[in-house]
Structures are given as structure tokens and as C-alpha cells.
Short mmCIF file of C-alpha atoms and ligand atoms in Angstrom, two decimals:
data_model
loop_
_atom_site.label_atom_id
_atom_site.label_comp_id
_atom_site.label_asym_id
_atom_site.label_seq_id
_atom_site.Cartn_x
_atom_site.Cartn_y
_atom_site.Cartn_z
CA MET A 1 0.00 0.00 0.00
CA SER A 2 1.11 3.49 -0.66
CA PHE A 3 1.86 4.44 2.91
CA CYS A 4 4.59 1.82 2.98
CA THR A 5 6.65 4.17 0.86
CA PHE A 6 6.65 6.71 3.65
CA SER A 7 10.10 7.72 4.79
CA PRO A 8 11.09 10.44 7.22
CA GLU A 9 13.90 11.52 4.88
CA LYS A 10 11.54 12.18 2.07
CA LEU A 11 9.38 14.21 4.38
CA HIS A 12 12.36 16.24 5.51
CA ASN A 13 13.47 17.05 1.98
CA ASN A 14 9.99 17.97 0.93
CA ALA A 15 9.59 20.17 3.95
CA LYS A 16 12.70 22.10 3.01
CA ARG A 17 11.36 22.65 -0.45
CA GLU A 18 7.93 23.71 0.78
CA ARG A 19 9.34 26.39 3.00
CA GLY A 20 10.19 28.38 -0.09
CA LEU A 21 6.55 28.59 -1.13
CA ASN A 22 4.79 31.89 -1.16
CA MET A 23 2.05 31.70 1.45
CA GLY A 24 -1.06 33.52 0.39
CA SER A 25 -2.11 36.39 2.57
CA ARG A 26 -5.77 35.68 1.94
CA LEU A 27 -5.49 32.34 3.62
CA VAL A 28 -5.72 31.80 7.30
CA PRO A 29 -2.14 30.82 8.12
CA PHE A 30 -2.93 27.68 10.08
CA LEU A 31 -5.02 26.46 7.22
CA PHE A 32 -2.29 26.92 4.70
CA THR A 33 0.49 25.45 6.76
CA SER A 34 -1.59 22.42 7.35
CA LEU A 35 -2.40 22.25 3.67
CA ALA A 36 1.26 22.19 2.75
CA ILE A 37 1.80 19.37 5.20
CA ALA A 38 -1.23 17.58 3.84
CA THR A 39 0.25 17.81 0.38
CA LEU A 40 3.48 16.20 1.50
CA PHE A 41 1.54 13.37 2.96
CA SER A 42 -0.74 12.98 0.02
CA PHE A 43 0.17 9.35 -0.53
CA PHE A 44 -0.72 8.79 3.05
CA LEU A 45 -4.06 10.41 3.03
CA ILE A 46 -6.13 7.56 1.77
CA TYR A 47 -6.38 6.59 5.37
CA SER A 48 -6.19 9.91 7.12
CA PRO A 49 -7.60 12.43 4.84
CA ASN A 50 -8.55 15.60 6.62
CA PRO A 51 -5.94 17.50 8.55
CA LEU A 52 -7.47 20.82 7.56
CA LEU A 53 -10.79 19.90 8.91
CA THR A 54 -9.31 19.11 12.25
CA ILE A 55 -7.41 22.31 12.55
CA ALA A 56 -10.32 24.35 11.34
CA LYS A 57 -12.43 22.72 13.99
CA GLN A 58 -10.08 23.57 16.77
CA GLY A 59 -9.92 27.11 15.54
CA LEU A 60 -13.68 27.21 15.84
CA ASN A 61 -13.60 25.63 19.25
CA SER A 62 -16.04 23.15 17.99
CA ILE A 63 -16.30 20.30 20.38
CA GLN A 64 -16.66 20.81 24.06
CA ILE A 65 -14.60 18.26 25.77
CA GLN A 66 -16.09 17.76 29.20
CA PRO A 67 -18.06 14.55 29.09
CA ASN A 68 -21.23 14.98 31.03
CA LEU A 69 -23.48 12.05 30.61
CA HIS A 70 -25.58 12.39 33.71
CA ALA A 71 -28.46 13.93 31.88
CA VAL A 72 -28.39 11.24 29.24
CA GLN A 73 -28.21 8.42 31.70
CA GLU A 74 -31.00 9.63 33.93
CA GLN A 75 -33.31 10.33 31.10
CA ASP A 76 -32.77 7.02 29.42
CA HIS A 77 -33.14 4.38 32.03
CA GLN A 78 -36.71 4.13 30.97
CA ASP A 79 -35.70 3.33 27.41
CA LEU A 80 -34.01 0.20 28.58
CA ASP A 81 -37.38 -1.17 29.60
CA HIS A 82 -38.64 -0.78 26.08
CA ASN A 83 -36.27 -3.12 24.34
CA ASN A 84 -38.98 -5.17 22.72
CA ILE A 85 -40.70 -2.19 21.15
CA LYS A 86 -37.95 -1.60 18.67
CA LEU A 87 -38.40 -4.91 16.96
CA GLN A 88 -41.87 -3.95 15.88
CA PRO A 89 -42.20 -1.96 12.69
CA PRO A 90 -43.06 1.67 13.34
CA THR A 91 -46.69 2.59 12.76
CA LYS A 92 -47.58 4.86 9.86
CA LYS A 93 -48.18 7.70 12.23
CA GLU A 94 -44.80 7.29 13.87
CA GLU A 95 -43.11 7.20 10.51
CA GLU A 96 -44.58 10.50 9.48
CA LYS A 97 -43.47 12.29 12.58
CA CYS A 98 -40.20 10.65 13.42
CA ASP A 99 -36.85 11.89 12.23
CA LEU A 100 -34.55 8.94 12.85
CA TYR A 101 -31.55 11.20 13.05
CA GLU A 102 -32.81 13.50 15.79
CA GLY A 103 -31.88 11.66 18.93
CA HIS A 104 -29.17 10.66 21.32
CA TRP A 105 -27.16 7.68 22.52
CA VAL A 106 -28.58 5.70 25.43
CA PRO A 107 -26.96 2.96 27.50
CA GLU A 108 -27.49 -0.49 26.03
CA LEU A 109 -26.05 -3.46 27.82
CA ARG A 110 -26.75 -6.06 25.18
CA GLY A 111 -23.39 -5.54 23.49
CA PRO A 112 -22.56 -5.62 19.79
CA MET A 113 -24.12 -7.92 17.19
CA TYR A 114 -20.76 -9.43 16.26
CA THR A 115 -17.27 -9.73 17.70
CA ASN A 116 -13.85 -10.18 16.22
CA SER A 117 -14.34 -13.91 16.56
CA SER A 118 -17.83 -14.14 15.05
CA CYS A 119 -16.89 -11.89 12.11
CA ALA A 120 -13.83 -13.11 10.26
CA THR A 121 -13.60 -10.14 7.92
CA ILE A 122 -12.88 -7.26 10.30
CA PRO A 123 -9.89 -5.53 8.73
CA GLU A 124 -6.78 -5.32 10.85
CA SER A 125 -6.99 -1.52 10.93
CA LYS A 126 -10.44 -1.55 12.55
CA ASN A 127 -10.00 -4.59 14.77
CA CYS A 128 -9.55 -2.36 17.80
CA PHE A 129 -9.55 -5.07 20.44
CA LYS A 130 -7.00 -7.12 18.59
CA ASN A 131 -4.85 -4.01 18.44
CA GLY A 132 -4.98 -3.51 22.13
CA ARG A 133 -8.00 -1.38 22.86
CA ARG A 134 -8.98 -2.21 26.43
CA ASP A 135 -12.07 -0.11 27.15
CA SER A 136 -15.30 -1.57 25.82
CA ASP A 137 -17.93 0.82 27.19
CA PHE A 138 -18.11 2.44 23.78
CA LEU A 139 -20.01 -0.66 22.63
CA ASN A 140 -22.72 -0.23 25.22
CA TRP A 141 -24.72 2.52 23.57
CA ARG A 142 -27.76 2.47 21.34
CA TRP A 143 -29.08 5.28 19.14
CA LYS A 144 -32.48 6.47 20.31
CA PRO A 145 -34.43 8.74 17.96
CA ASP A 146 -36.40 11.26 20.02
CA LYS A 147 -39.80 10.31 18.68
CA CYS A 148 -39.59 6.62 17.88
CA GLU A 149 -37.37 3.58 18.07
CA LEU A 150 -34.74 2.69 15.51
CA PRO A 151 -35.39 -0.93 14.57
CA LEU A 152 -32.30 -3.04 15.19
CA PHE A 153 -30.48 -4.46 12.22
CA ASP A 154 -31.62 -7.95 11.44
CA PRO A 155 -29.49 -9.80 8.88
CA ASN A 156 -32.28 -12.11 7.80
CA THR A 157 -34.74 -9.24 7.25
CA PHE A 158 -32.09 -7.25 5.44
CA LEU A 159 -31.18 -10.12 3.11
CA GLU A 160 -34.85 -10.73 2.33
CA ILE A 161 -35.35 -7.07 1.40
CA VAL A 162 -32.37 -7.13 -0.94
CA ARG A 163 -33.02 -10.56 -2.42
CA GLY A 164 -32.11 -10.54 -6.10
CA LYS A 165 -30.71 -6.99 -5.87
CA LYS A 166 -27.41 -5.31 -6.37
CA MET A 167 -26.14 -2.71 -3.88
CA ALA A 168 -23.03 -0.56 -4.11
CA PHE A 169 -21.21 1.63 -1.61
CA ILE A 170 -19.59 4.43 -3.56
CA GLY A 171 -16.93 6.59 -1.97
CA ASP A 172 -13.65 6.70 -0.10
CA SER A 173 -12.18 4.60 2.69
CA VAL A 174 -14.96 5.63 5.06
CA ALA A 175 -17.47 4.09 2.65
CA ARG A 176 -15.32 0.98 2.80
CA ASN A 177 -15.63 1.04 6.59
CA HIS A 178 -19.42 1.12 6.14
CA VAL A 179 -19.51 -1.89 3.82
CA GLU A 180 -17.12 -3.78 6.10
CA SER A 181 -19.56 -3.27 8.94
CA LEU A 182 -22.42 -4.50 6.75
CA LEU A 183 -20.42 -7.61 5.85
CA CYS A 184 -19.91 -8.42 9.52
CA LEU A 185 -23.59 -7.93 10.28
CA LEU A 186 -24.75 -10.02 7.31
CA SER A 187 -22.19 -12.78 7.80
CA GLN A 188 -24.03 -13.72 10.99
CA GLU A 189 -26.72 -15.01 8.60
CA GLU A 190 -24.88 -15.90 5.40
CA SER A 191 -21.23 -15.82 4.42
CA PRO A 192 -20.72 -14.17 1.06
CA LYS A 193 -18.49 -15.33 -1.74
CA ASP A 194 -15.65 -13.08 -2.78
CA VAL A 195 -16.38 -12.46 -6.43
CA TYR A 196 -13.96 -9.70 -7.31
CA LYS A 197 -11.15 -7.86 -5.58
CA ASP A 198 -8.60 -5.51 -7.09
CA SER A 199 -5.05 -5.35 -5.82
CA GLU A 200 -5.67 -2.31 -3.64
CA ASP A 201 -8.97 -3.41 -2.18
CA ARG A 202 -10.71 -0.43 -3.77
CA PHE A 203 -13.19 -2.25 -5.95
CA ARG A 204 -14.76 -5.36 -4.56
CA THR A 205 -17.78 -7.51 -5.18
CA TRP A 206 -19.35 -10.05 -2.87
CA TYR A 207 -22.21 -12.40 -3.63
CA PHE A 208 -24.67 -13.98 -1.19
CA PRO A 209 -25.86 -17.06 -3.10
CA GLN A 210 -28.71 -18.02 -0.79
CA HIS A 211 -30.24 -14.58 -1.27
CA ASP A 212 -28.97 -13.80 -4.75
CA PHE A 213 -27.65 -10.53 -3.35
CA THR A 214 -24.67 -8.71 -4.83
CA LEU A 215 -22.75 -6.21 -2.73
CA MET A 216 -20.14 -3.90 -4.22
CA LYS A 217 -17.58 -1.42 -3.03
CA LEU A 218 -16.80 1.18 -5.68
CA TRP A 219 -13.90 3.38 -4.73
CA SER A 220 -13.89 7.06 -5.58
CA LYS A 221 -11.97 9.87 -3.95
CA TYR A 222 -14.08 12.73 -5.25
CA LEU A 223 -17.07 11.03 -6.94
CA ILE A 224 -16.42 13.31 -9.91
CA ALA A 225 -13.61 12.86 -12.42
CA ALA A 226 -10.25 13.79 -10.95
CA ASP A 227 -6.60 13.29 -11.74
CA GLU A 228 -3.53 14.02 -9.72
CA ARG A 229 -1.10 16.62 -11.03
CA MET A 230 2.29 15.07 -11.59
CA VAL A 231 5.53 16.87 -10.80
CA ASN A 232 8.64 15.30 -12.27
CA GLY A 233 6.87 11.98 -12.60
CA THR A 234 5.56 11.75 -9.06
CA GLY A 235 2.18 12.65 -7.63
CA SER A 236 2.04 16.19 -6.27
CA GLY A 237 -0.90 15.66 -3.94
CA THR A 238 -2.70 18.35 -5.94
CA PHE A 239 -5.70 17.29 -7.99
CA ASN A 240 -7.53 18.43 -11.09
CA LEU A 241 -11.26 18.12 -10.49
CA HIS A 242 -13.69 18.04 -13.40
CA LEU A 243 -16.78 19.45 -11.79
CA ASP A 244 -19.13 18.52 -14.62
CA ARG A 245 -18.02 14.91 -15.11
CA LEU A 246 -18.49 11.87 -12.90
CA ASP A 247 -15.72 9.47 -12.02
CA ASP A 248 -16.52 6.81 -14.58
CA GLN A 249 -14.91 4.09 -12.48
CA TRP A 250 -18.07 3.97 -10.41
CA ALA A 251 -20.54 5.69 -12.72
CA ARG A 252 -20.31 2.97 -15.35
CA HIS A 253 -21.72 0.52 -12.81
CA LEU A 254 -24.73 2.70 -12.00
CA PRO A 255 -27.08 1.16 -14.62
CA ASP A 256 -26.64 -2.27 -12.98
CA LEU A 257 -27.51 -1.12 -9.47
CA ASP A 258 -30.67 -1.30 -7.40
CA TYR A 259 -29.11 0.62 -4.51
CA ALA A 260 -26.41 3.27 -4.83
CA ILE A 261 -25.10 4.55 -1.50
CA VAL A 262 -23.02 7.63 -2.14
CA SER A 263 -20.71 9.39 0.30
CA GLY A 264 -17.57 11.47 0.35
CA GLY A 265 -15.86 14.65 1.39
CA HIS A 266 -12.61 13.68 3.09
CA TRP A 267 -10.44 14.17 0.03
CA PHE A 268 -11.38 17.80 -0.56
CA PHE A 269 -9.03 19.26 2.04
CA ARG A 270 -6.14 20.06 -0.26
CA VAL A 271 -5.11 22.17 -3.25
CA MET A 272 -7.46 21.47 -6.18
CA TYR A 273 -7.80 22.90 -9.66
CA LEU A 274 -11.40 23.08 -10.84
CA HIS A 275 -12.36 22.47 -14.45
CA GLU A 276 -15.62 22.78 -16.35
CA GLY A 277 -16.11 21.84 -19.96
CA GLY A 278 -12.42 21.00 -19.98
CA ASN A 279 -11.44 24.58 -19.05
CA LEU A 280 -9.80 25.66 -15.83
CA THR A 281 -12.44 27.75 -14.04
CA GLY A 282 -10.90 28.18 -10.63
CA CYS A 283 -9.10 26.50 -7.81
CA VAL A 284 -9.18 25.83 -4.12
CA TYR A 285 -6.18 27.23 -2.24
CA CYS A 286 -3.86 27.29 -5.27
CA ASN A 287 -2.88 30.89 -4.57
CA GLN A 288 -2.32 31.89 -8.17
CA PRO A 289 -3.21 35.48 -9.07
CA ASN A 290 -4.78 34.56 -12.41
CA VAL A 291 -7.01 31.73 -11.08
CA THR A 292 -10.25 32.39 -9.21
CA ASP A 293 -10.02 31.06 -5.68
CA TYR A 294 -12.96 29.09 -4.28
CA ASN A 295 -13.37 27.43 -0.91
CA ILE A 296 -13.68 23.71 -0.16
CA SER A 297 -17.43 24.03 0.23
CA HIS A 298 -17.79 25.14 -3.36
CA ALA A 299 -15.91 22.11 -4.70
CA VAL A 300 -17.89 19.73 -2.50
CA ARG A 301 -21.15 21.33 -3.55
CA MET A 302 -20.38 21.07 -7.24
CA ALA A 303 -19.28 17.45 -6.90
CA PHE A 304 -22.45 16.37 -5.14
CA ARG A 305 -24.56 18.44 -7.52
CA THR A 306 -23.06 16.56 -10.45
CA VAL A 307 -23.61 13.21 -8.74
CA PHE A 308 -27.29 13.74 -8.03
CA LYS A 309 -27.95 15.45 -11.33
CA HIS A 310 -26.53 12.42 -13.09
CA ILE A 311 -28.56 10.01 -10.97
CA LYS A 312 -31.84 11.88 -11.48
CA ASP A 313 -31.25 12.14 -15.23
CA CYS A 314 -29.88 8.64 -15.66
CA LYS A 315 -31.81 7.12 -18.56
CA ASN A 316 -30.33 3.63 -18.56
CA CYS A 317 -30.60 3.18 -14.80
CA ARG A 318 -32.92 0.55 -13.39
CA GLY A 319 -36.47 1.74 -12.83
CA GLY A 320 -36.38 0.91 -9.16
CA LEU A 321 -33.00 2.49 -8.44
CA ILE A 322 -32.79 3.78 -4.90
CA ALA A 323 -30.13 6.45 -4.45
CA LEU A 324 -28.96 7.05 -0.91
CA LEU A 325 -26.74 9.77 0.45
CA ARG A 326 -24.67 8.84 3.48
CA THR A 327 -23.80 12.23 4.93
CA PHE A 328 -20.33 13.39 5.94
CA ALA A 329 -18.68 11.39 8.71
CA PRO A 330 -16.90 13.63 11.22
CA ALA A 331 -13.36 12.97 12.40
CA HIS A 332 -12.44 13.60 16.03
CA PHE A 333 -8.83 14.63 16.39
CA GLU A 334 -8.15 16.54 19.57
CA ASN A 335 -5.13 18.68 20.39
CA GLY A 336 -3.64 18.42 16.94
CA ALA A 337 -4.27 17.05 13.49
CA TRP A 338 -3.65 13.48 12.41
CA ASN A 339 -0.05 14.36 11.56
CA THR A 340 0.68 16.66 14.49
CA GLY A 341 -0.08 14.42 17.40
CA GLY A 342 -3.87 14.76 17.43
CA TYR A 343 -5.57 11.90 19.19
CA CYS A 344 -8.97 10.46 20.04
CA ASN A 345 -9.01 8.44 23.24
CA ARG A 346 -12.46 9.11 24.65
CA THR A 347 -14.29 6.16 26.10
CA SER A 348 -17.91 7.35 26.07
CA PRO A 349 -20.13 9.44 23.77
CA PHE A 350 -20.90 13.12 23.95
CA SER A 351 -24.43 14.12 24.84
CA GLU A 352 -26.55 16.14 22.43
CA ALA A 353 -25.75 19.30 24.37
CA GLN A 354 -22.03 18.76 23.94
CA ILE A 355 -21.82 18.81 20.19
CA ASP A 356 -21.57 21.95 18.16
CA LEU A 357 -23.39 22.22 14.86
CA GLY A 358 -21.42 25.33 13.94
CA THR A 359 -18.53 23.29 12.62
CA PHE A 360 -17.19 22.49 9.22
CA ASP A 361 -18.39 18.88 9.58
CA TRP A 362 -21.91 20.17 9.79
CA GLU A 363 -21.44 22.52 6.85
CA MET A 364 -20.19 19.57 4.79
CA ARG A 365 -23.27 17.66 5.79
CA ASN A 366 -25.59 20.56 4.93
CA ILE A 367 -24.04 21.04 1.50
CA GLN A 368 -24.43 17.37 0.73
CA ILE A 369 -28.05 17.38 1.90
CA GLU A 370 -28.87 20.48 -0.13
CA GLU A 371 -27.48 19.00 -3.32
CA PHE A 372 -29.15 15.69 -2.57
CA GLU A 373 -32.50 17.48 -2.12
CA ARG A 374 -32.02 19.33 -5.39
CA GLY A 375 -31.63 16.01 -7.22
CA ARG A 376 -34.37 14.34 -5.24
CA ARG A 377 -37.03 16.95 -6.04
CA GLU A 378 -36.62 16.50 -9.75
CA GLY A 379 -35.71 12.83 -9.63
CA GLU A 380 -38.80 11.85 -7.70
CA MET A 381 -40.95 13.48 -10.34
CA LYS A 382 -39.37 11.01 -12.73
CA GLY A 383 -40.14 8.06 -10.47
CA LYS A 384 -36.71 7.60 -8.93
CA LYS A 385 -36.30 6.94 -5.25
CA PHE A 386 -34.01 8.78 -2.88
CA GLY A 387 -33.12 8.42 0.76
CA VAL A 388 -30.60 9.76 3.22
CA LEU A 389 -28.45 8.17 5.91
CA ASP A 390 -27.97 11.37 7.83
CA ILE A 391 -25.38 10.07 10.24
CA THR A 392 -23.39 13.27 10.84
CA ARG A 393 -25.16 14.43 13.96
CA ALA A 394 -25.19 11.03 15.66
CA MET A 395 -21.53 10.48 14.82
CA LEU A 396 -20.44 13.90 16.04
CA MET A 397 -21.33 12.46 19.44
CA ARG A 398 -19.10 9.40 18.95
CA ALA A 399 -15.55 10.61 19.43
CA ASP A 400 -15.11 7.35 21.34
CA GLY A 401 -15.67 5.18 18.27
CA HIS A 402 -12.34 5.50 16.43
CA PRO A 403 -9.32 3.18 16.39
CA GLY A 404 -6.90 5.90 17.49
CA ALA A 405 -3.39 4.57 17.98
CA HIS A 406 -2.58 4.79 21.64
CA TRP A 407 -3.75 1.24 22.18
CA GLY A 408 -0.68 0.09 20.31
CA ASN A 409 -2.31 0.12 16.92
CA GLN A 410 0.57 0.01 14.48
CA TRP A 411 -1.30 0.20 11.23
CA MET A 412 -0.35 3.79 10.48
CA LYS A 413 3.14 3.81 11.91
CA GLY A 414 2.13 5.48 15.09
CA TYR A 415 -0.37 7.98 13.70
CA ASN A 416 -3.79 8.12 15.27
CA ASP A 417 -6.75 7.14 13.19
CA CYS A 418 -9.59 9.36 14.32
CA VAL A 419 -11.31 9.17 10.91
CA HIS A 420 -12.33 5.55 10.53
CA TRP A 421 -14.32 3.54 13.05
CA CYS A 422 -13.72 0.52 15.25
CA MET A 423 -15.56 -2.68 14.43
CA PRO A 424 -17.72 -3.53 16.16
CA GLY A 425 -18.65 0.02 17.09
CA PRO A 426 -21.01 2.91 16.41
CA VAL A 427 -20.35 2.61 12.67
CA ASP A 428 -22.64 -0.43 12.77
CA TYR A 429 -25.53 1.96 13.35
CA TRP A 430 -25.11 3.21 9.79
CA ASN A 431 -26.49 -0.17 8.80
CA HIS A 432 -29.31 -0.04 11.30
CA PHE A 433 -30.28 3.21 9.58
CA LEU A 434 -29.77 1.62 6.18
CA MET A 435 -32.14 -1.21 6.96
CA ALA A 436 -34.77 1.18 8.31
CA ILE A 437 -34.53 3.26 5.15
CA ILE A 438 -34.61 0.51 2.55
CA ARG A 439 -37.40 -1.27 4.36
CA ASN A 440 -39.44 1.83 3.73
CA GLU A 441 -37.87 2.54 0.35
CA GLY A 442 -36.63 5.94 1.28
CA GLY A 443 -39.96 7.22 2.47
CA LEU A 444 -39.20 7.17 6.18
CA VAL A 445 -37.33 10.39 6.67
CA SER A 446 -36.54 13.50 4.76
C1 NAG B 1 -10.06 -10.48 19.22
O1 NAG B 1 -9.76 -9.56 20.24
C2 NAG B 1 -8.98 -10.12 21.30
C3 NAG B 1 -8.82 -9.09 22.38
O2 NAG B 1 -10.10 -8.74 22.89
C4 NAG B 1 -7.65 -10.57 20.77
O3 NAG B 1 -6.89 -11.17 21.80
C5 NAG B 1 -7.84 -11.56 19.65
O4 NAG B 1 -6.60 -11.83 19.04
C6 NAG B 1 -8.78 -11.01 18.59
N1 NAG B 1 -9.10 -12.06 17.64
C7 NAG B 1 -9.13 -11.88 16.34
C8 NAG B 1 -9.44 -13.09 15.53
O5 NAG B 1 -8.98 -10.80 15.80
C1 NAG B 2 11.83 18.76 -11.38
O1 NAG B 2 13.04 18.35 -11.96
C2 NAG B 2 13.85 19.43 -12.40
C3 NAG B 2 15.05 18.86 -13.14
O2 NAG B 2 15.58 17.76 -12.45
C4 NAG B 2 14.26 20.27 -11.18
O3 NAG B 2 15.04 21.36 -11.58
C5 NAG B 2 13.01 20.78 -10.50
O4 NAG B 2 13.34 21.49 -9.30
C6 NAG B 2 12.09 19.64 -10.15
N1 NAG B 2 10.83 20.19 -9.64
C7 NAG B 2 10.29 19.82 -8.50
C8 NAG B 2 9.04 20.52 -8.11
O5 NAG B 2 10.77 18.93 -7.81
C1 NAG B 3 -13.36 26.83 -22.89
O1 NAG B 3 -12.54 27.92 -23.23
C2 NAG B 3 -12.58 28.27 -24.61
C3 NAG B 3 -11.55 29.34 -24.87
O2 NAG B 3 -11.65 30.38 -23.94
C4 NAG B 3 -13.99 28.72 -24.97
O3 NAG B 3 -14.07 29.02 -26.33
C5 NAG B 3 -14.97 27.61 -24.64
O4 NAG B 3 -16.28 28.05 -24.85
C6 NAG B 3 -14.79 27.17 -23.20
N1 NAG B 3 -15.64 26.03 -22.96
C7 NAG B 3 -16.56 25.99 -22.01
C8 NAG B 3 -17.37 24.75 -21.91
O5 NAG B 3 -16.74 26.93 -21.24
C1 NAG B 4 -1.61 31.52 -14.60
O1 NAG B 4 -0.28 31.94 -14.46
C2 NAG B 4 0.68 30.89 -14.51
C3 NAG B 4 2.03 31.47 -14.20
O2 NAG B 4 2.20 32.70 -14.82
C4 NAG B 4 0.63 30.20 -15.87
O3 NAG B 4 1.55 29.15 -15.91
C5 NAG B 4 -0.77 29.67 -16.08
O4 NAG B 4 -0.89 29.11 -17.38
C6 NAG B 4 -1.81 30.77 -15.92
N1 NAG B 4 -3.12 30.14 -15.92
C7 NAG B 4 -4.15 30.64 -16.60
C8 NAG B 4 -5.44 29.91 -16.47
O5 NAG B 4 -4.07 31.64 -17.29
C1 NAG B 5 -17.65 29.26 0.69
O1 NAG B 5 -18.05 30.15 -0.32
C2 NAG B 5 -19.45 30.33 -0.42
C3 NAG B 5 -19.71 31.27 -1.59
O2 NAG B 5 -19.00 30.84 -2.71
C4 NAG B 5 -19.99 30.88 0.88
O3 NAG B 5 -21.38 31.00 0.82
C5 NAG B 5 -19.61 29.96 2.03
O4 NAG B 5 -19.99 30.50 3.26
C6 NAG B 5 -18.11 29.73 2.05
N1 NAG B 5 -17.80 28.74 3.07
C7 NAG B 5 -16.77 28.87 3.88
C8 NAG B 5 -16.53 27.77 4.86
O5 NAG B 5 -16.02 29.82 3.85
C1 NAG B 6 -6.24 10.90 26.45
O1 NAG B 6 -4.90 11.23 26.18
C2 NAG B 6 -4.49 12.43 26.80
C3 NAG B 6 -3.10 12.78 26.30
O2 NAG B 6 -2.27 11.67 26.34
C4 NAG B 6 -4.56 12.25 28.31
O3 NAG B 6 -4.19 13.47 28.96
C5 NAG B 6 -5.98 11.88 28.71
O4 NAG B 6 -6.04 11.60 30.08
C6 NAG B 6 -6.44 10.67 27.93
N1 NAG B 6 -7.85 10.42 28.21
C7 NAG B 6 -8.35 9.22 28.43
C8 NAG B 6 -9.82 9.13 28.66
O5 NAG B 6 -7.63 8.23 28.43
#
């Protein structure tokens, strides 16, 4: 994998070269410094993609860091008595009123639905207990929507819903984390066959023969077409983005799909050149006087606009295609970025009152939702189906759910992974949401 090529010497030489760069006065200095570092580490960033986000967050004082769970615990003892309610389908009335994503985490002593012994496919990098994580309280929480119950994931129900269908997770390494969680949950019912795997584990296909269900992972950094600028034959960490064209690597599979679960955002925190109709129309943080400077939000917005425009207009897509947006997944570095000693070692969730929706994570989520809604309005008129896994808010509360590195996790040479999620862990809830949504074909929440 690319991070194996990492060497401190290379970093040192690059750092010397970068110091000569002209830092733009329009840019907040901490942002730019971090950006330069991010560029050096570009080959590394597949796994730890958003240093800027982290720094920006700390600048904004985003997350309050005093855990105070008393309120949550008191309020929720009563929920524990209602365990059997959540297995019943919500009534029509409940469905209309209930936003699954407005809620909080409540204590749940039942434990996870799989372990590292019952699921054989937990990747090393997310097998937190194997890598030395000792605290397990982070597994003892359940998501409780304010106005209803979230039905628990049930592998048999899920596999019946998707019988004969093809589902793809489209996005970066966090999308991979999501599909890995789904595989663990489903393997409790049926073990899939590995049908296809590329050398870098970016494109994969699994098949569940008993349910004729095909599951795919389609890798895409930006969702739209993008290519890395080369300097002297090596990647520069700077990308050309073609705002009006999809990344065909995934888009060519779209006509075969019944479910397309789209997500992204972590790769946008770097210098990017923006193109439309083949022409350079601007950039993000390139700091060139003759190129219009846009912010990250603009690039993210245009990318998601293109994705949902394509999906709503897709003529050769299956009639029953269900397009789902999985909203931006927050990272939780504290006291530094991923490459400057930031860490995530919390052992319990934040309460609702402790998260701040004034952060860049939330803006990323809002942009994605807005562009999703734009596509949905027109797409639904054409009979397409849309749904959203709006996980951002719930996951902002789960700083305790990441692998980190201080448990002796060696997978990133000592860096802390506060971007991806332990398995089992709160990431499994993305699939509880997924099942709730597809059971209702996208009609459950807005
Ligand atoms: C599962 O986690 C335990 C620690 O809780 C570890 O000792 C064991 O090696 C892990 N097993 C696998 C198969 O990952
Ligand atoms: C590219 O290579 C040329 C010739 O070897 C060298 O002068 C130049 O500094 C290099 N550029 C970068 C950005 O490394
Ligand atoms: C690209 O730039 C050329 C030259 O300025 C212009 O003629 C053409 O219309 C541009 N294309 C688009 C799609 O904007
Ligand atoms: C902007 O200026 C640089 C350096 O002078 C030049 O290489 C580049 O082609 C220019 N870009 C555009 C879009 O004019
Ligand atoms: C990005 O730019 C848009 C306008 O192009 C603006 O509305 C938005 O607030 C900006 N976002 C940030 C984070 O600066
Ligand atoms: C997390 O790590 C920091 C820095 O090493 C330490 O001060 C803090 O006590 C740790 N918190 C927990 C919950 O382990």
C-alpha cells in the first residue's frame, strides 16, 4: 500500500522545499500550513484524509470536551425497559413524525451484534480489540431517535429485502468502513463469496448465493472525475477536479444497481484545480493570481450536484433504483491534526448538548443534503427513489468510536486514526439506519 513508501527523509526534503513557497495572505495561516503538510503526505491520506478539517475545527472551538453524561443516563433508564418495542415496525403515524436522526445515545447493555471472533472479515486496521483497545464501554450505547425507536439491524430481514438486488457503496475509505460493517452484520446469517477484488482493495464484489444478493464497493476519492497533477513523474498531492463529469470508475456501474449509497468529502481538504467543460475555471487554495479562488465548500457542492444530477437524469438506470446519500462522517482529532499528534481516546459518547453544529463537519453535511435534495425533487418526479443516511449528527457524538493509535495500533506507523471507526462500534448503526430506510424505500425520513 502506498503508505509503505513513507520515509522520514523524504518528508524532511519535501519540507525544506515547501518552505520556499509563497504563502497567500488571503489564507488563514494555520489552514495553509496544514495544507502544505497535507500535500506532502498525500500518498498517506487515503487513510487519514482531513488535517485541515481538524485544525479548522479547533480554531472554531467546535467540540466541548467535558463529558457529562448524567443527563443522558437519567433520562434514558426508561428506554431500557422498552427493548422489545424496537423490533416492531413503526406505525404509519410514527413514521410520518419521526426523524430517525434527531436523537441521542442511550446505555445499552446487550453488546454488539458481532465480535472479532464471530466476524472473520474485520480488517486489521479496525480490529480495535486485537490491536490492544482495552475499554469496551463504547459498545454499550444504542441510538435512540427522540420520537420513535430505531429498529435493530436484522441480517435475515435485510437479506430478504435485498433478495435478487445489487447494492453498491460508492466513496472513499470511510465508505469501505461502512460496507465492512455490513459484511460483519450479514455474515451472521450468510457468508458471502468473494467475487472480485482488485489489488488495492478499492473495488470489490461479494455475492450472497442463498439470497442472490450482490454487494459492491466502488472506490472514488471525489465522486467526480479527478486526476492528480504530476511533478517530475511523481504525484504532487494536488488534484484536477472536473466538476461537470463523474468518475466513470463507479458511474459505469450505476445502470446495474438497485441501490447506490453515495458518500464522500474527506479528500477535498487540499489544493485542487477546478475544471468545467475542460477549461480551468478556478481553484481551491492554489494561490495563483490569475485563477479564481474558491473554498472547499464550493468544490464539495459542485461534486455532489453533479452526482445527483446524473442520478436523477440517468436514462439507462434501473427503474427501481434507490439512491442514498450517506452524509459526511466527522473525524475527532483533539489537540492536533492526524499528523501533528492529534488523538482520540475518549471512552464514552458526547451528549446532544455537547456537540456543536457550527462546525465544518456540519457545513459539509448541509451542503451534501442540499445537493441531494435538489436532485431528489426533480428525480422523484421522474419516479426515482431517494433516501438519506444522515449520520453526521449522531456520529459527532461518537468521538469514542475511532481506532486511534494509543492502544498500540501500528497500522499507520504510530499515527492516530480518528477518521475511521472501530468494528464492532457505532459505525454499525449506519447499517441499522440503512435497513430502516430501505425497508421503507426511502420514504421514512426527509
Ligand atoms: C479479538 O480480540 C482479542 C482481544 O479482545 C484478541 O486477543 C484476539 O486476538 C482477537 N481475535 C481476532 C481473531 O482478531
Ligand atoms: C523537477 O526536476 C527538475 C530537473 O531535475 C528540477 O530542476 C526541479 O526542481 C524539479 N521540480 C520539483 C518541483 O521537484
Ligand atoms: C473553454 O474555453 C474556450 C476558450 O476560452 C472557450 O471558447 C470555450 O467556450 C470554453 N468552454 C466551455 C465549456 O466553457
Ligand atoms: C496563470 O499563471 C501561470 C504562471 O504565470 C501560468 O503558468 C498559467 O498558465 C496561468 N493560468 C491561466 C489559467 O491563465
Ligand atoms: C464558501 O463560499 C461560499 C460562496 O461561494 C460561501 O457561501 C460559504 O460561506 C463559504 N464557506 C466557507 C466555509 O467559507
Ligand atoms: C487521552 O490522552 C491524553 C493525552 O495523552 C490524556 O491526557 C488523557 O487523560 C487521555 N484520556 C483518556 C480518557 O484516556
